[in-house]
């Protein structure tokens, strides 16, 4: 009897799920950087408006040891965090109230539908007029923009609660507060956490937008300052740093969401 031994060379198919999940993004990032450098080097992109990858990455590395960069980063995070805090403090309680009181939601549906799609940047003149060009104006814009995803998701979550479960609890004479606390809120929590993740990103976007347009500090201000002074490589490095900040913020929110919803079937299998 002949025994055939099959040998295989190492490949990505032999990697674990976690390793395979890291290989593809790494290859994509490296390929993007190489194509960026080549496009500028051969002249497909004008280096006057889009600097090469090496000089931009060098500027990005220099930001790590720059105290002014970290101060600007802290200022941007402060504006986004305060805006998010106001959105949470107002959006979740009001969402629970409107989501559990049908007549109240119907009564205010018109002003809600009017304000919800309003572009937050349209309120920049109001922010400057009322709050000035300091931190308060930035927080106002971030809070207004971040409020609506959280509010709407909370309302939808309250409406999505299984009516059979609610009616069963009512038939057993479970108190209104207990029905809200033990049935409706847990049922709405996945919606609320999704709204919080969206709102955190929106708050950061509006904080940087406010800094670009009227604020005198923060990442947006530093980006605008680099543009006006002709430091194009620095400008792109700051833009990339803002992108990394958004990526980190989203990762933090996903981590919090998975821990808060560790009991929920949709996230239980994702936890280590």
CSV table of N, CA, C and O in Angstrom, one decimal, residues 13-14 18-19 22 36 46 62 75 81-82 85 101 106 110 136 179 186 202 205 212 227 229 234 238 264:
chain,number,residue,atom,x,y,z
A,13,UNK,N,-4.9,31.0,3.1
A,13,UNK,CA,-6.0,30.1,3.5
A,13,UNK,C,-5.6,29.3,4.8
A,13,UNK,O,-6.6,28.8,5.5
A,14,UNK,N,-4.3,29.2,5.2
A,14,UNK,CA,-4.0,28.5,6.4
A,14,UNK,C,-3.9,29.4,7.6
A,14,UNK,O,-3.7,29.0,8.7
A,18,UNK,N,-8.6,35.8,12.3
A,18,UNK,CA,-8.1,37.1,12.7
A,18,UNK,C,-7.0,37.6,11.8
A,18,UNK,O,-6.9,38.8,11.4
A,19,UNK,N,-6.0,36.7,11.5
A,19,UNK,CA,-4.9,37.0,10.6
A,19,UNK,C,-5.4,37.4,9.2
A,19,UNK,O,-4.9,38.3,8.6
A,22,UNK,N,-6.6,40.8,8.9
A,22,UNK,CA,-5.6,41.8,9.0
A,22,UNK,C,-4.8,41.9,7.7
A,22,UNK,O,-4.2,43.0,7.4
A,36,UNK,N,0.0,56.1,-4.7
A,36,UNK,CA,0.1,57.6,-4.4
A,36,UNK,C,1.4,58.1,-4.8
A,36,UNK,O,1.6,59.1,-5.5
A,46,UNK,N,-0.5,66.6,-10.0
A,46,UNK,CA,0.4,67.8,-9.8
A,46,UNK,C,0.8,67.9,-8.4
A,46,UNK,O,0.0,68.0,-7.5
A,62,UNK,N,6.4,63.8,12.0
A,62,UNK,CA,6.8,65.0,12.8
A,62,UNK,C,5.7,65.5,13.7
A,62,UNK,O,6.0,66.2,14.7
A,75,UNK,N,-8.1,70.1,21.7
A,75,UNK,CA,-9.1,71.0,21.5
A,75,UNK,C,-10.3,70.5,20.7
A,75,UNK,O,-11.4,70.7,21.0
A,81,UNK,N,-16.4,66.0,22.2
A,81,UNK,CA,-16.9,65.3,23.4
A,81,UNK,C,-18.0,66.0,24.1
A,81,UNK,O,-19.0,65.5,24.5
A,82,UNK,N,-17.8,67.4,24.2
A,82,UNK,CA,-18.9,68.2,24.9
A,82,UNK,C,-20.2,68.2,24.0
A,82,UNK,O,-21.3,68.1,24.6
A,85,UNK,N,-21.8,64.9,24.6
A,85,UNK,CA,-22.3,64.8,25.9
A,85,UNK,C,-23.7,65.4,25.9
A,85,UNK,O,-24.7,64.9,26.5
A,101,UNK,N,-44.6,57.8,24.1
A,101,UNK,CA,-45.8,58.5,24.1
A,101,UNK,C,-46.2,58.9,22.7
A,101,UNK,O,-45.7,59.9,22.1
A,106,UNK,N,-46.7,62.4,17.7
A,106,UNK,CA,-47.6,62.9,16.6
A,106,UNK,C,-47.7,64.4,16.6
A,106,UNK,O,-47.7,65.1,15.6
A,110,UNK,N,-44.2,67.4,13.0
A,110,UNK,CA,-43.8,68.4,12.0
A,110,UNK,C,-42.6,69.2,12.3
A,110,UNK,O,-41.6,69.3,11.5
A,136,UNK,N,-17.7,77.4,22.7
A,136,UNK,CA,-19.2,77.3,22.8
A,136,UNK,C,-19.8,77.1,21.4
A,136,UNK,O,-20.8,76.3,21.3
A,179,UNK,N,-42.2,48.4,33.1
A,179,UNK,CA,-42.2,48.0,31.7
A,179,UNK,C,-41.2,48.8,30.9
A,179,UNK,O,-40.6,48.3,30.0
A,186,UNK,N,-34.3,47.9,27.3
A,186,UNK,CA,-33.4,46.9,26.8
A,186,UNK,C,-33.6,46.6,25.4
A,186,UNK,O,-32.7,46.3,24.6
A,202,UNK,N,-20.4,62.1,13.8
A,202,UNK,CA,-21.0,63.4,13.4
A,202,UNK,C,-20.5,64.5,14.2
A,202,UNK,O,-20.2,65.6,13.7
A,205,UNK,N,-17.0,65.4,13.1
A,205,UNK,CA,-17.1,66.1,11.8
A,205,UNK,C,-17.4,67.5,12.0
A,205,UNK,O,-16.8,68.4,11.4
A,212,UNK,N,-12.5,74.8,10.9
A,212,UNK,CA,-12.1,75.2,9.6
A,212,UNK,C,-12.7,76.6,9.2
A,212,UNK,O,-12.0,77.4,8.6
A,227,UNK,N,-2.9,75.5,5.0
A,227,UNK,CA,-3.3,75.8,3.6
A,227,UNK,C,-2.9,77.2,3.3
A,227,UNK,O,-2.3,77.5,2.2
A,229,UNK,N,-0.7,79.2,4.5
A,229,UNK,CA,0.7,79.5,4.5
A,229,UNK,C,1.5,78.7,3.4
A,229,UNK,O,2.7,78.8,3.3
A,234,UNK,N,2.1,69.6,5.0
A,234,UNK,CA,1.6,69.6,6.4
A,234,UNK,C,0.1,69.6,6.4
A,234,UNK,O,-0.5,68.9,7.3
A,238,UNK,N,-2.1,66.8,8.4
A,238,UNK,CA,-3.1,67.0,9.4
A,238,UNK,C,-4.5,66.4,9.0
A,238,UNK,O,-5.2,66.0,9.9
A,264,UNK,N,-26.7,40.6,23.9
A,264,UNK,CA,-27.5,40.6,22.7
A,264,UNK,C,-27.0,39.6,21.7
A,264,UNK,O,-25.8,39.5,21.5
